[in-house]
Amino acid sequence: MLKIEGLKKSFHKNQVLKGINLEVNPGEVVGIIGPSGSGKSTLLRCVNLLEKPDAGAFSFGHLNFDMAKVTKKEILAVRRHTAMVFQQFNLFKYKTALENVMEGLVVVQKAAKAEAKERARQCLEKVGLQDRMDYYPSQLSGGQQQRVAIARSMALKPAIILFDEPTSALDPEMIGEVLRVIKAIAKEGHTLIIVSHEMSFIADIASHVIFLEGGYVLEEGSPRDVFTHPQQERTRQFISRISAFGDFSI
Ligand SMILES: Nc1ncnc2c1ncn2[C@@H]1O[C@H](COP(=O)(O)OP(=O)(O)OP(=O)(O)O)[C@@H](O)[C@H]1O
Ligand SMILES: [Mg+2]
């Protein structure tokens, strides 16, 4: 479904991604883990072409192109089929939850207003916000705002949803509600790529785990392979440091 080969990205002299291969099949949940600064967000942003890569072969459905020479048309085509959920929600402040979810449907997908409203309602219901549709972001908790952002991404029916640390800006008591919603989406068979520091969540939900370090995929495999039988010493260190905080169970 999505295949990226030899992805490279530098910021000035700092080469963050040094040749990444990534393959995502329909219905798969890919978990990306790795230390801070290892390039997890950059990788997601390159998948969505929010960053322009320096090199890489991109193949997605019928689309095949050289990422270093990507055209505006190709960028739009990729964006039409992917949605991103950010750490900081990125909701429109002066729009209600319902209007936030409708926005992309009306503006990007040119849906009729009534149709967009109905779809937005359904998506908000799915994330448990049927009684918060007319609230503005400032009237919602962090967990609720993130659920609006998730509903907004689902409304567009993307082929892949990309999550960049969807719970790291949340108070601890709100993390669970957001993780439960993401898990429900995964169970419905959606294709997801999730960057998260919530190791027990990744271990639970991912079908494939990628450990990013030093610009490369240092290790990958099933959660069991990566978390309980890591091949690389560096992965072992990373996992054990996290388990030491009790954030990990499988
Ligand atoms: N727009 C940018 N301009 C310059 N350097 C950048 C930019 N974006 C990222 N970087 C650099 O790229 C490296 C990787 O950053 P990135 O945000 O992808 O890491 P990360 O793995 O997501 O980290 P974290 O876990 O802290 O979110 C860092 O050294 C960062 O400073
Ligand atoms: Mg990041």
PDB file of N, CA, C and O in Angstrom, residues 172-241:
ATOM      1  N   PRO A 172      -2.125  13.106  32.632  1.00  0.00           N
ATOM      2  CA  PRO A 172      -2.163  11.640  32.715  1.00  0.00           C
ATOM      3  C   PRO A 172      -3.573  11.047  32.716  1.00  0.00           C
ATOM      4  O   PRO A 172      -3.815  10.036  32.072  1.00  0.00           O
ATOM      5  N   GLU A 173      -4.522  11.721  33.366  1.00  0.00           N
ATOM      6  CA  GLU A 173      -5.866  11.107  33.446  1.00  0.00           C
ATOM      7  C   GLU A 173      -6.626  11.167  32.128  1.00  0.00           C
ATOM      8  O   GLU A 173      -7.674  10.541  31.989  1.00  0.00           O
ATOM      9  N   MET A 174      -6.101  11.909  31.158  1.00  0.00           N
ATOM     10  CA  MET A 174      -6.796  12.003  29.857  1.00  0.00           C
ATOM     11  C   MET A 174      -6.165  11.119  28.797  1.00  0.00           C
ATOM     12  O   MET A 174      -6.694  10.983  27.693  1.00  0.00           O
ATOM     13  N   ILE A 175      -5.014  10.537  29.132  1.00  0.00           N
ATOM     14  CA  ILE A 175      -4.303   9.724  28.137  1.00  0.00           C
ATOM     15  C   ILE A 175      -5.141   8.500  27.762  1.00  0.00           C
ATOM     16  O   ILE A 175      -5.308   8.185  26.590  1.00  0.00           O
ATOM     17  N   GLY A 176      -5.721   7.856  28.778  1.00  0.00           N
ATOM     18  CA  GLY A 176      -6.471   6.617  28.557  1.00  0.00           C
ATOM     19  C   GLY A 176      -7.595   6.770  27.555  1.00  0.00           C
ATOM     20  O   GLY A 176      -7.753   5.946  26.657  1.00  0.00           O
ATOM     21  N   GLU A 177      -8.371   7.864  27.667  1.00  0.00           N
ATOM     22  CA  GLU A 177      -9.537   8.033  26.791  1.00  0.00           C
ATOM     23  C   GLU A 177      -9.116   8.169  25.326  1.00  0.00           C
ATOM     24  O   GLU A 177      -9.791   7.684  24.420  1.00  0.00           O
ATOM     25  N   VAL A 178      -7.970   8.838  25.104  1.00  0.00           N
ATOM     26  CA  VAL A 178      -7.489   9.020  23.732  1.00  0.00           C
ATOM     27  C   VAL A 178      -6.923   7.692  23.193  1.00  0.00           C
ATOM     28  O   VAL A 178      -7.203   7.295  22.059  1.00  0.00           O
ATOM     29  N   LEU A 179      -6.180   6.979  24.042  1.00  0.00           N
ATOM     30  CA  LEU A 179      -5.633   5.689  23.600  1.00  0.00           C
ATOM     31  C   LEU A 179      -6.765   4.709  23.274  1.00  0.00           C
ATOM     32  O   LEU A 179      -6.673   3.951  22.307  1.00  0.00           O
ATOM     33  N   ARG A 180      -7.838   4.754  24.075  1.00  0.00           N
ATOM     34  CA  ARG A 180      -8.978   3.853  23.814  1.00  0.00           C
ATOM     35  C   ARG A 180      -9.610   4.142  22.454  1.00  0.00           C
ATOM     36  O   ARG A 180      -9.958   3.221  21.711  1.00  0.00           O
ATOM     37  N   VAL A 181      -9.724   5.432  22.123  1.00  0.00           N
ATOM     38  CA  VAL A 181     -10.312   5.812  20.826  1.00  0.00           C
ATOM     39  C   VAL A 181      -9.407   5.333  19.680  1.00  0.00           C
ATOM     40  O   VAL A 181      -9.880   4.774  18.690  1.00  0.00           O
ATOM     41  N   ILE A 182      -8.096   5.506  19.840  1.00  0.00           N
ATOM     42  CA  ILE A 182      -7.174   5.074  18.774  1.00  0.00           C
ATOM     43  C   ILE A 182      -7.235   3.553  18.621  1.00  0.00           C
ATOM     44  O   ILE A 182      -7.252   3.021  17.506  1.00  0.00           O
ATOM     45  N   LYS A 183      -7.340   2.872  19.739  1.00  0.00           N
ATOM     46  CA  LYS A 183      -7.411   1.407  19.684  1.00  0.00           C
ATOM     47  C   LYS A 183      -8.686   0.948  18.961  1.00  0.00           C
ATOM     48  O   LYS A 183      -8.658   0.005  18.160  1.00  0.00           O
ATOM     49  N   ALA A 184      -9.790   1.647  19.227  1.00  0.00           N
ATOM     50  CA  ALA A 184     -11.053   1.300  18.559  1.00  0.00           C
ATOM     51  C   ALA A 184     -10.928   1.511  17.047  1.00  0.00           C
ATOM     52  O   ALA A 184     -11.419   0.703  16.255  1.00  0.00           O
ATOM     53  N   ILE A 185     -10.251   2.580  16.651  1.00  0.00           N
ATOM     54  CA  ILE A 185     -10.064   2.853  15.213  1.00  0.00           C
ATOM     55  C   ILE A 185      -9.218   1.746  14.589  1.00  0.00           C
ATOM     56  O   ILE A 185      -9.505   1.246  13.497  1.00  0.00           O
ATOM     57  N   ALA A 186      -8.179   1.348  15.303  1.00  0.00           N
ATOM     58  CA  ALA A 186      -7.309   0.279  14.793  1.00  0.00           C
ATOM     59  C   ALA A 186      -8.097  -1.015  14.619  1.00  0.00           C
ATOM     60  O   ALA A 186      -7.959  -1.725  13.626  1.00  0.00           O
ATOM     61  N   LYS A 187      -8.970  -1.290  15.581  1.00  0.00           N
ATOM     62  CA  LYS A 187      -9.764  -2.533  15.536  1.00  0.00           C
ATOM     63  C   LYS A 187     -10.704  -2.571  14.352  1.00  0.00           C
ATOM     64  O   LYS A 187     -11.076  -3.641  13.883  1.00  0.00           O
ATOM     65  N   GLU A 188     -11.112  -1.382  13.885  1.00  0.00           N
ATOM     66  CA  GLU A 188     -12.005  -1.323  12.728  1.00  0.00           C
ATOM     67  C   GLU A 188     -11.262  -1.607  11.433  1.00  0.00           C
ATOM     68  O   GLU A 188     -11.857  -1.616  10.364  1.00  0.00           O
ATOM     69  N   GLY A 189      -9.942  -1.772  11.523  1.00  0.00           N
ATOM     70  CA  GLY A 189      -9.178  -2.130  10.326  1.00  0.00           C
ATOM     71  C   GLY A 189      -8.536  -0.958   9.615  1.00  0.00           C
ATOM     72  O   GLY A 189      -8.044  -1.097   8.502  1.00  0.00           O
ATOM     73  N   HIS A 190      -8.534   0.214  10.258  1.00  0.00           N
ATOM     74  CA  HIS A 190      -7.863   1.366   9.636  1.00  0.00           C
ATOM     75  C   HIS A 190      -6.356   1.156   9.638  1.00  0.00           C
ATOM     76  O   HIS A 190      -5.819   0.458  10.497  1.00  0.00           O
ATOM     77  N   THR A 191      -5.690   1.777   8.695  1.00  0.00           N
ATOM     78  CA  THR A 191      -4.233   1.700   8.611  1.00  0.00           C
ATOM     79  C   THR A 191      -3.649   2.902   9.346  1.00  0.00           C
ATOM     80  O   THR A 191      -4.007   4.034   9.040  1.00  0.00           O
ATOM     81  N   LEU A 192      -2.790   2.619  10.319  1.00  0.00           N
ATOM     82  CA  LEU A 192      -2.281   3.701  11.167  1.00  0.00           C
ATOM     83  C   LEU A 192      -0.761   3.640  11.275  1.00  0.00           C
ATOM     84  O   LEU A 192      -0.180   2.552  11.305  1.00  0.00           O
ATOM     85  N   ILE A 193      -0.147   4.809  11.356  1.00  0.00           N
ATOM     86  CA  ILE A 193       1.268   4.903  11.748  1.00  0.00           C
ATOM     87  C   ILE A 193       1.291   5.775  12.996  1.00  0.00           C
ATOM     88  O   ILE A 193       0.785   6.908  12.972  1.00  0.00           O
ATOM     89  N   ILE A 194       1.835   5.251  14.072  1.00  0.00           N
ATOM     90  CA  ILE A 194       1.767   5.963  15.349  1.00  0.00           C
ATOM     91  C   ILE A 194       3.157   6.131  15.955  1.00  0.00           C
ATOM     92  O   ILE A 194       3.854   5.145  16.204  1.00  0.00           O
ATOM     93  N   VAL A 195       3.541   7.377  16.183  1.00  0.00           N
ATOM     94  CA  VAL A 195       4.746   7.668  16.951  1.00  0.00           C
ATOM     95  C   VAL A 195       4.296   7.879  18.382  1.00  0.00           C
ATOM     96  O   VAL A 195       3.399   8.682  18.634  1.00  0.00           O
ATOM     97  N   SER A 196       4.878   7.130  19.307  1.00  0.00           N
ATOM     98  CA  SER A 196       4.462   7.304  20.701  1.00  0.00           C
ATOM     99  C   SER A 196       5.553   6.861  21.664  1.00  0.00           C
ATOM    100  O   SER A 196       6.360   5.985  21.355  1.00  0.00           O
ATOM    101  N   HIS A 197       5.542   7.515  22.821  1.00  0.00           N
ATOM    102  CA  HIS A 197       6.424   7.097  23.908  1.00  0.00           C
ATOM    103  C   HIS A 197       5.689   6.150  24.857  1.00  0.00           C
ATOM    104  O   HIS A 197       6.256   5.678  25.834  1.00  0.00           O
ATOM    105  N   GLU A 198       4.394   5.922  24.575  1.00  0.00           N
ATOM    106  CA  GLU A 198       3.601   5.009  25.410  1.00  0.00           C
ATOM    107  C   GLU A 198       3.901   3.584  24.973  1.00  0.00           C
ATOM    108  O   GLU A 198       3.194   3.006  24.152  1.00  0.00           O
ATOM    109  N   MET A 199       4.972   3.028  25.532  1.00  0.00           N
ATOM    110  CA  MET A 199       5.440   1.720  25.044  1.00  0.00           C
ATOM    111  C   MET A 199       4.433   0.604  25.228  1.00  0.00           C
ATOM    112  O   MET A 199       4.295  -0.254  24.366  1.00  0.00           O
ATOM    113  N   SER A 200       3.706   0.619  26.354  1.00  0.00           N
ATOM    114  CA  SER A 200       2.762  -0.481  26.568  1.00  0.00           C
ATOM    115  C   SER A 200       1.637  -0.389  25.540  1.00  0.00           C
ATOM    116  O   SER A 200       1.120  -1.403  25.081  1.00  0.00           O
ATOM    117  N   PHE A 201       1.294   0.839  25.159  1.00  0.00           N
ATOM    118  CA  PHE A 201       0.257   1.033  24.140  1.00  0.00           C
ATOM    119  C   PHE A 201       0.748   0.513  22.784  1.00  0.00           C
ATOM    120  O   PHE A 201       0.047  -0.240  22.105  1.00  0.00           O
ATOM    121  N   ILE A 202       1.962   0.895  22.416  1.00  0.00           N
ATOM    122  CA  ILE A 202       2.531   0.429  21.137  1.00  0.00           C
ATOM    123  C   ILE A 202       2.628  -1.099  21.145  1.00  0.00           C
ATOM    124  O   ILE A 202       2.271  -1.768  20.171  1.00  0.00           O
ATOM    125  N   ALA A 203       3.083  -1.644  22.262  1.00  0.00           N
ATOM    126  CA  ALA A 203       3.219  -3.108  22.361  1.00  0.00           C
ATOM    127  C   ALA A 203       1.861  -3.776  22.172  1.00  0.00           C
ATOM    128  O   ALA A 203       1.748  -4.838  21.564  1.00  0.00           O
ATOM    129  N   ASP A 204       0.818  -3.118  22.667  1.00  0.00           N
ATOM    130  CA  ASP A 204      -0.530  -3.678  22.625  1.00  0.00           C
ATOM    131  C   ASP A 204      -1.169  -3.542  21.241  1.00  0.00           C
ATOM    132  O   ASP A 204      -1.811  -4.456  20.734  1.00  0.00           O
ATOM    133  N   ILE A 205      -0.969  -2.397  20.606  1.00  0.00           N
ATOM    134  CA  ILE A 205      -1.775  -2.069  19.421  1.00  0.00           C
ATOM    135  C   ILE A 205      -1.045  -2.342  18.094  1.00  0.00           C
ATOM    136  O   ILE A 205      -1.689  -2.626  17.078  1.00  0.00           O
ATOM    137  N   ALA A 206       0.288  -2.228  18.089  1.00  0.00           N
ATOM    138  CA  ALA A 206       1.008  -2.271  16.805  1.00  0.00           C
ATOM    139  C   ALA A 206       1.102  -3.686  16.252  1.00  0.00           C
ATOM    140  O   ALA A 206       1.217  -4.660  17.001  1.00  0.00           O
ATOM    141  N   SER A 207       1.039  -3.788  14.924  1.00  0.00           N
ATOM    142  CA  SER A 207       1.313  -5.078  14.299  1.00  0.00           C
ATOM    143  C   SER A 207       2.792  -5.124  13.899  1.00  0.00           C
ATOM    144  O   SER A 207       3.370  -6.178  13.728  1.00  0.00           O
ATOM    145  N   HIS A 208       3.399  -3.937  13.761  1.00  0.00           N
ATOM    146  CA  HIS A 208       4.799  -3.858  13.367  1.00  0.00           C
ATOM    147  C   HIS A 208       5.429  -2.678  14.107  1.00  0.00           C
ATOM    148  O   HIS A 208       4.834  -1.602  14.162  1.00  0.00           O
ATOM    149  N   VAL A 209       6.598  -2.896  14.672  1.00  0.00           N
ATOM    150  CA  VAL A 209       7.257  -1.830  15.433  1.00  0.00           C
ATOM    151  C   VAL A 209       8.598  -1.490  14.778  1.00  0.00           C
ATOM    152  O   VAL A 209       9.339  -2.384  14.351  1.00  0.00           O
ATOM    153  N   ILE A 210       8.856  -0.190  14.704  1.00  0.00           N
ATOM    154  CA  ILE A 210      10.119   0.292  14.129  1.00  0.00           C
ATOM    155  C   ILE A 210      10.867   1.080  15.192  1.00  0.00           C
ATOM    156  O   ILE A 210      10.292   1.985  15.807  1.00  0.00           O
ATOM    157  N   PHE A 211      12.127   0.724  15.404  1.00  0.00           N
ATOM    158  CA  PHE A 211      12.952   1.477  16.355  1.00  0.00           C
ATOM    159  C   PHE A 211      13.922   2.344  15.554  1.00  0.00           C
ATOM    160  O   PHE A 211      14.774   1.840  14.820  1.00  0.00           O
ATOM    161  N   LEU A 212      13.742   3.651  15.683  1.00  0.00           N
ATOM    162  CA  LEU A 212      14.545   4.604  14.930  1.00  0.00           C
ATOM    163  C   LEU A 212      15.670   5.130  15.811  1.00  0.00           C
ATOM    164  O   LEU A 212      15.429   5.499  16.960  1.00  0.00           O
ATOM    165  N   GLU A 213      16.849   5.175  15.255  1.00  0.00           N
ATOM    166  CA  GLU A 213      17.993   5.672  16.046  1.00  0.00           C
ATOM    167  C   GLU A 213      19.112   6.070  15.094  1.00  0.00           C
ATOM    168  O   GLU A 213      19.419   5.331  14.147  1.00  0.00           O
ATOM    169  N   GLY A 214      19.671   7.253  15.329  1.00  0.00           N
ATOM    170  CA  GLY A 214      20.818   7.706  14.543  1.00  0.00           C
ATOM    171  C   GLY A 214      20.542   7.817  13.051  1.00  0.00           C
ATOM    172  O   GLY A 214      21.460   7.696  12.240  1.00  0.00           O
ATOM    173  N   GLY A 215      19.296   8.063  12.682  1.00  0.00           N
ATOM    174  CA  GLY A 215      18.979   8.259  11.267  1.00  0.00           C
ATOM    175  C   GLY A 215      18.631   6.994  10.519  1.00  0.00           C
ATOM    176  O   GLY A 215      18.347   7.038   9.325  1.00  0.00           O
ATOM    177  N   TYR A 216      18.662   5.867  11.226  1.00  0.00           N
ATOM    178  CA  TYR A 216      18.348   4.585  10.588  1.00  0.00           C
ATOM    179  C   TYR A 216      17.266   3.840  11.359  1.00  0.00           C
ATOM    180  O   TYR A 216      17.050   4.096  12.537  1.00  0.00           O
ATOM    181  N   VAL A 217      16.638   2.873  10.675  1.00  0.00           N
ATOM    182  CA  VAL A 217      15.786   1.921  11.383  1.00  0.00           C
ATOM    183  C   VAL A 217      16.750   0.890  11.962  1.00  0.00           C
ATOM    184  O   VAL A 217      17.335   0.090  11.228  1.00  0.00           O
ATOM    185  N   LEU A 218      16.942   0.943  13.276  1.00  0.00           N
ATOM    186  CA  LEU A 218      17.940   0.067  13.885  1.00  0.00           C
ATOM    187  C   LEU A 218      17.375  -1.335  14.085  1.00  0.00           C
ATOM    188  O   LEU A 218      18.113  -2.327  14.064  1.00  0.00           O
ATOM    189  N   GLU A 219      16.076  -1.371  14.293  1.00  0.00           N
ATOM    190  CA  GLU A 219      15.453  -2.668  14.527  1.00  0.00           C
ATOM    191  C   GLU A 219      13.975  -2.594  14.178  1.00  0.00           C
ATOM    192  O   GLU A 219      13.350  -1.560  14.386  1.00  0.00           O
ATOM    193  N   GLU A 220      13.420  -3.667  13.663  1.00  0.00           N
ATOM    194  CA  GLU A 220      11.978  -3.693  13.425  1.00  0.00           C
ATOM    195  C   GLU A 220      11.450  -5.110  13.472  1.00  0.00           C
ATOM    196  O   GLU A 220      12.211  -6.068  13.346  1.00  0.00           O
ATOM    197  N   GLY A 221      10.155  -5.212  13.685  1.00  0.00           N
ATOM    198  CA  GLY A 221       9.540  -6.531  13.745  1.00  0.00           C
ATOM    199  C   GLY A 221       8.237  -6.466  14.508  1.00  0.00           C
ATOM    200  O   GLY A 221       7.690  -5.382  14.714  1.00  0.00           O
ATOM    201  N   SER A 222       7.752  -7.619  14.945  1.00  0.00           N
ATOM    202  CA  SER A 222       6.521  -7.637  15.738  1.00  0.00           C
ATOM    203  C   SER A 222       6.845  -7.021  17.097  1.00  0.00           C
ATOM    204  O   SER A 222       8.013  -6.961  17.489  1.00  0.00           O
ATOM    205  N   PRO A 223       5.812  -6.569  17.830  1.00  0.00           N
ATOM    206  CA  PRO A 223       6.084  -6.019  19.169  1.00  0.00           C
ATOM    207  C   PRO A 223       6.877  -7.012  20.023  1.00  0.00           C
ATOM    208  O   PRO A 223       7.782  -6.630  20.764  1.00  0.00           O
ATOM    209  N   ARG A 224       6.532  -8.288  19.894  1.00  0.00           N
ATOM    210  CA  ARG A 224       7.235  -9.303  20.670  1.00  0.00           C
ATOM    211  C   ARG A 224       8.732  -9.334  20.312  1.00  0.00           C
ATOM    212  O   ARG A 224       9.591  -9.347  21.190  1.00  0.00           O
ATOM    213  N   ASP A 225       9.022  -9.308  18.999  1.00  0.00           N
ATOM    214  CA  ASP A 225      10.432  -9.295  18.547  1.00  0.00           C
ATOM    215  C   ASP A 225      11.173  -8.109  19.148  1.00  0.00           C
ATOM    216  O   ASP A 225      12.245  -8.259  19.724  1.00  0.00           O
ATOM    217  N   VAL A 226      10.579  -6.914  18.971  1.00  0.00           N
ATOM    218  CA  VAL A 226      11.308  -5.695  19.325  1.00  0.00           C
ATOM    219  C   VAL A 226      11.364  -5.484  20.837  1.00  0.00           C
ATOM    220  O   VAL A 226      12.399  -5.110  21.379  1.00  0.00           O
ATOM    221  N   PHE A 227      10.252  -5.763  21.525  1.00  0.00           N
ATOM    222  CA  PHE A 227      10.224  -5.470  22.957  1.00  0.00           C
ATOM    223  C   PHE A 227      10.807  -6.587  23.824  1.00  0.00           C
ATOM    224  O   PHE A 227      11.420  -6.315  24.841  1.00  0.00           O
ATOM    225  N   THR A 228      10.600  -7.818  23.409  1.00  0.00           N
ATOM    226  CA  THR A 228      11.083  -8.878  24.306  1.00  0.00           C
ATOM    227  C   THR A 228      12.313  -9.614  23.784  1.00  0.00           C
ATOM    228  O   THR A 228      13.023 -10.235  24.556  1.00  0.00           O
ATOM    229  N   HIS A 229      12.557  -9.556  22.466  1.00  0.00           N
ATOM    230  CA  HIS A 229      13.765 -10.207  21.940  1.00  0.00           C
ATOM    231  C   HIS A 229      14.551  -9.274  21.040  1.00  0.00           C
ATOM    232  O   HIS A 229      14.830  -9.611  19.885  1.00  0.00           O
ATOM    233  N   PRO A 230      14.903  -8.080  21.507  1.00  0.00           N
ATOM    234  CA  PRO A 230      15.632  -7.177  20.616  1.00  0.00           C
ATOM    235  C   PRO A 230      16.996  -7.752  20.233  1.00  0.00           C
ATOM    236  O   PRO A 230      17.663  -8.385  21.066  1.00  0.00           O
ATOM    237  N   GLN A 231      17.363  -7.543  18.979  1.00  0.00           N
ATOM    238  CA  GLN A 231      18.635  -8.073  18.481  1.00  0.00           C
ATOM    239  C   GLN A 231      19.784  -7.123  18.796  1.00  0.00           C
ATOM    240  O   GLN A 231      20.907  -7.542  18.965  1.00  0.00           O
ATOM    241  N   GLN A 232      19.458  -5.832  18.826  1.00  0.00           N
ATOM    242  CA  GLN A 232      20.512  -4.827  18.989  1.00  0.00           C
ATOM    243  C   GLN A 232      20.631  -4.412  20.453  1.00  0.00           C
ATOM    244  O   GLN A 232      19.625  -4.190  21.123  1.00  0.00           O
ATOM    245  N   GLU A 233      21.859  -4.223  20.890  1.00  0.00           N
ATOM    246  CA  GLU A 233      22.120  -3.784  22.253  1.00  0.00           C
ATOM    247  C   GLU A 233      21.431  -2.432  22.539  1.00  0.00           C
ATOM    248  O   GLU A 233      20.864  -2.211  23.597  1.00  0.00           O
ATOM    249  N   ARG A 234      21.491  -1.560  21.523  1.00  0.00           N
ATOM    250  CA  ARG A 234      20.916  -0.217  21.683  1.00  0.00           C
ATOM    251  C   ARG A 234      19.401  -0.279  21.924  1.00  0.00           C
ATOM    252  O   ARG A 234      18.859   0.483  22.730  1.00  0.00           O
ATOM    253  N   THR A 235      18.740  -1.176  21.216  1.00  0.00           N
ATOM    254  CA  THR A 235      17.291  -1.331  21.422  1.00  0.00           C
ATOM    255  C   THR A 235      17.043  -1.842  22.832  1.00  0.00           C
ATOM    256  O   THR A 235      16.161  -1.360  23.539  1.00  0.00           O
ATOM    257  N   ARG A 236      17.847  -2.800  23.239  1.00  0.00           N
ATOM    258  CA  ARG A 236      17.718  -3.383  24.574  1.00  0.00           C
ATOM    259  C   ARG A 236      17.819  -2.285  25.644  1.00  0.00           C
ATOM    260  O   ARG A 236      17.008  -2.209  26.554  1.00  0.00           O
ATOM    261  N   GLN A 237      18.813  -1.425  25.474  1.00  0.00           N
ATOM    262  CA  GLN A 237      19.010  -0.317  26.433  1.00  0.00           C
ATOM    263  C   GLN A 237      17.785   0.593  26.482  1.00  0.00           C
ATOM    264  O   GLN A 237      17.295   0.940  27.545  1.00  0.00           O
ATOM    265  N   PHE A 238      17.317   0.951  25.282  1.00  0.00           N
ATOM    266  CA  PHE A 238      16.176   1.869  25.183  1.00  0.00           C
ATOM    267  C   PHE A 238      14.944   1.270  25.855  1.00  0.00           C
ATOM    268  O   PHE A 238      14.288   1.917  26.656  1.00  0.00           O
ATOM    269  N   ILE A 239      14.674   0.017  25.542  1.00  0.00           N
ATOM    270  CA  ILE A 239      13.503  -0.670  26.098  1.00  0.00           C
ATOM    271  C   ILE A 239      13.643  -0.820  27.616  1.00  0.00           C
ATOM    272  O   ILE A 239      12.699  -0.574  28.360  1.00  0.00           O
ATOM    273  N   SER A 240      14.831  -1.191  28.064  1.00  0.00           N
ATOM    274  CA  SER A 240      14.981  -1.464  29.498  1.00  0.00           C
ATOM    275  C   SER A 240      14.892  -0.174  30.298  1.00  0.00           C
ATOM    276  O   SER A 240      14.382  -0.153  31.411  1.00  0.00           O
ATOM    277  N   ARG A 241      15.359   0.925  29.688  1.00  0.00           N
ATOM    278  CA  ARG A 241      15.267   2.193  30.394  1.00  0.00           C
ATOM    279  C   ARG A 241      13.800   2.573  30.582  1.00  0.00           C
ATOM    280  O   ARG A 241      13.395   3.059  31.625  1.00  0.00           O
TER     281      ARG A 241
END
